[in-house]
Coordinates of C-alpha atoms in Angstrom, one line a residue:
X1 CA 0.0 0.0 0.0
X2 CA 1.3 3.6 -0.8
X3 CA 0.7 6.7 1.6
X4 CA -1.2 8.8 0.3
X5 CA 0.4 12.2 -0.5
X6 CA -0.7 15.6 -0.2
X7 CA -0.6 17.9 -2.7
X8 CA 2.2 21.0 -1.8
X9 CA -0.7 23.6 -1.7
X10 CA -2.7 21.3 1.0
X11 CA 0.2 21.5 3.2
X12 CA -0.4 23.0 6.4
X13 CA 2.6 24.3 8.7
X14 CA 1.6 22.5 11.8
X15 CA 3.1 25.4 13.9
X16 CA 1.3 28.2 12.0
X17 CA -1.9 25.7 13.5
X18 CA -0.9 25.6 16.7
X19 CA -0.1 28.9 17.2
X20 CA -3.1 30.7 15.5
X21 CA -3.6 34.1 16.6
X22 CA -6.3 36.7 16.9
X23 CA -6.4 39.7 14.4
X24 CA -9.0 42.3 14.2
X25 CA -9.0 44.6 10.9
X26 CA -10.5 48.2 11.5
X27 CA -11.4 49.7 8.8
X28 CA -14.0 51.9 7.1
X29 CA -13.4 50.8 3.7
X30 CA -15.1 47.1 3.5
X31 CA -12.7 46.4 0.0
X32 CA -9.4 46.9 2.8
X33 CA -11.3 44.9 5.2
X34 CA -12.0 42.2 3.1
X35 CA -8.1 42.4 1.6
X36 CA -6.6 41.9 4.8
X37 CA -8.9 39.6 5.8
X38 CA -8.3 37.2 3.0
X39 CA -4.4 37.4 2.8
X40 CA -4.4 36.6 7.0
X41 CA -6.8 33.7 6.9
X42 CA -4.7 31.0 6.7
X43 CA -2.5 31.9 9.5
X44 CA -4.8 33.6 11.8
X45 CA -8.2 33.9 13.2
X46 CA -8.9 37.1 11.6
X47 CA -12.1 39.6 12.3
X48 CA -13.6 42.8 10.0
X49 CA -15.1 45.3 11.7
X50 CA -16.2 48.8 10.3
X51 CA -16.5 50.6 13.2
X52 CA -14.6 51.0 16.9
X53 CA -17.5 49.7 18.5
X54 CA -18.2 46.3 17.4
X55 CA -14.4 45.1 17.7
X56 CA -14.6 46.9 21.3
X57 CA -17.6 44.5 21.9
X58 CA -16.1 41.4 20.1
X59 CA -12.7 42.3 21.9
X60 CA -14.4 41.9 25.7
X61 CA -14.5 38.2 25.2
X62 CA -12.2 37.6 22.9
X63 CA -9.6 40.2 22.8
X64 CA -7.0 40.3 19.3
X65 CA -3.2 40.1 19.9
X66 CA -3.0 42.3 17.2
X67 CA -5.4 45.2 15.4
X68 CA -4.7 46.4 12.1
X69 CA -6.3 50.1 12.4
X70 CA -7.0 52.5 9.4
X71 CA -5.4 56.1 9.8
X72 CA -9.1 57.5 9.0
X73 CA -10.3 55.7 12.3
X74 CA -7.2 56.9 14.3
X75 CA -8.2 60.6 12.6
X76 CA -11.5 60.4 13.4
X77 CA -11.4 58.6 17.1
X78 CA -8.3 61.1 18.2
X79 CA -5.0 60.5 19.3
X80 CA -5.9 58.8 22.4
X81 CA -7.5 56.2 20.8
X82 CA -4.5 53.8 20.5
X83 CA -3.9 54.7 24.1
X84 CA -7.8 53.1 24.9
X85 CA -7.3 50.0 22.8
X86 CA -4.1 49.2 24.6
X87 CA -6.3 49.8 28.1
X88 CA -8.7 47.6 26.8
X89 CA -6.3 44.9 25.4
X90 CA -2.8 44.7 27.2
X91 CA -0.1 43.0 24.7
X92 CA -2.2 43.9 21.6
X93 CA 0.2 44.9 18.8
X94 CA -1.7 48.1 16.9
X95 CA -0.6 48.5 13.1
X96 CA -2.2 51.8 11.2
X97 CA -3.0 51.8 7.5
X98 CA -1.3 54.2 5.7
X99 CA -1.3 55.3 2.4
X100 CA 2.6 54.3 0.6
X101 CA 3.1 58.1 -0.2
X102 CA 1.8 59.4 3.2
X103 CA 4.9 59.8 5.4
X104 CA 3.6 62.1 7.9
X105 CA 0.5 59.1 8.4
X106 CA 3.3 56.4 9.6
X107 CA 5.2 59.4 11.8
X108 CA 2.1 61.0 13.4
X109 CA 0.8 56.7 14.2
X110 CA 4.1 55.8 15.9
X111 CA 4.2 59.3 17.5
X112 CA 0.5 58.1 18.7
X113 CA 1.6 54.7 20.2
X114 CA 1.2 52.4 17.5
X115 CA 3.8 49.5 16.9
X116 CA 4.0 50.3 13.5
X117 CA 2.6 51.0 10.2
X118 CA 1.4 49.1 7.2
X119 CA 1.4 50.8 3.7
X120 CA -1.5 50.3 1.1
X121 CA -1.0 49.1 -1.9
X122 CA -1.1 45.4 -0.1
X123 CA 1.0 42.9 -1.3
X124 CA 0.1 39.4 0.5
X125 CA 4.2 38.4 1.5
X126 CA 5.1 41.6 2.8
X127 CA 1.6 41.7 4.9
X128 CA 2.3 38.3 6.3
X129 CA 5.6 39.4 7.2
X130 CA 5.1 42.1 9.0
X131 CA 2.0 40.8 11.1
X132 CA 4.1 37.4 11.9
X133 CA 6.8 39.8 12.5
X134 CA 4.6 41.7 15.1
X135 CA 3.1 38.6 16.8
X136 CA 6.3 37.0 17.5
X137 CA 6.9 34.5 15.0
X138 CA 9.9 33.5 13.3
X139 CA 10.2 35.4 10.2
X140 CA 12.1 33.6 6.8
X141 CA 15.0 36.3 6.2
X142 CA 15.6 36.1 2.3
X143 CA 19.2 37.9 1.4
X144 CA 19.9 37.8 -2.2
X145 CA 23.6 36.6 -3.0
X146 CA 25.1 37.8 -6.1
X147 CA 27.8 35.7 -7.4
X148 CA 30.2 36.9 -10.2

């Protein structure tokens, strides 16, 4: 009898299983939402909310280790708003949505408390990066070696 083999895109890291964490993606615009959502899936128990309040509620029982956060909701909610989140969940890791071209976006969110920014346009590998990067798992370093 032969095992039966899996094809390579039905592997799943076990590890990535085991250690599946919670991310919340706040965000008024349902196309970013739904982005973000889809390119964490695999790795993550990911959430969508649209508005502050129904991730606060979600987040009383089941709080994220890590909120993705558009810079329109930081706008509108004020400064303090990363501030409350981090009350509300200790350890969470906040990440802002920023627009590529918007510098003063990613140094007004880190000036505000956040851990750091994410740029729009997404690109699926450098997402997943930076998110593992934030929740603490090991991260493949790829250096490109140029032989002459």
């Amino acid at each position: 009898r032969r095992a039966a083999r899996s094809a390579p895109w039905a592997r799943v890291e076990a590890q990535r299983a085991v250690e599946n964490r919670r991310v919340f993606v706040l965000d008024e615009d349902e196309i970013n939402r739904t982005v973000l959502q889809f390119m964490l899936a695999d790795d993550n128990e990911t959430h969508e909310f649209g508005d502050l309040a129904a991730a606060l509620a979600k987040g009383e029982q089941w709080p994220p280790d890590l909120v993705l956060i558009s810079a329109l909701q930081v706008a509108r909610e004020g400064a303090g708003l990363l501030g409350r989140l981090r009350e509300a969940w200790p350890g969470v890791k906040l990440l802002v949505i920023c627009e590529a071209a918007d510098e003063v976006c990613a140094a007004t969110a880190t000036a505000a408390g956040a851990d750091d920014c994410l740029t729009k346009p997404f690109k699926i590998e450098p997402v997943r990066r930076k998110v593992d990067r934030h929740l603490g798992r090991k991260v493949e370093l790829k250096i490109p070696v140029v032989v002459s």
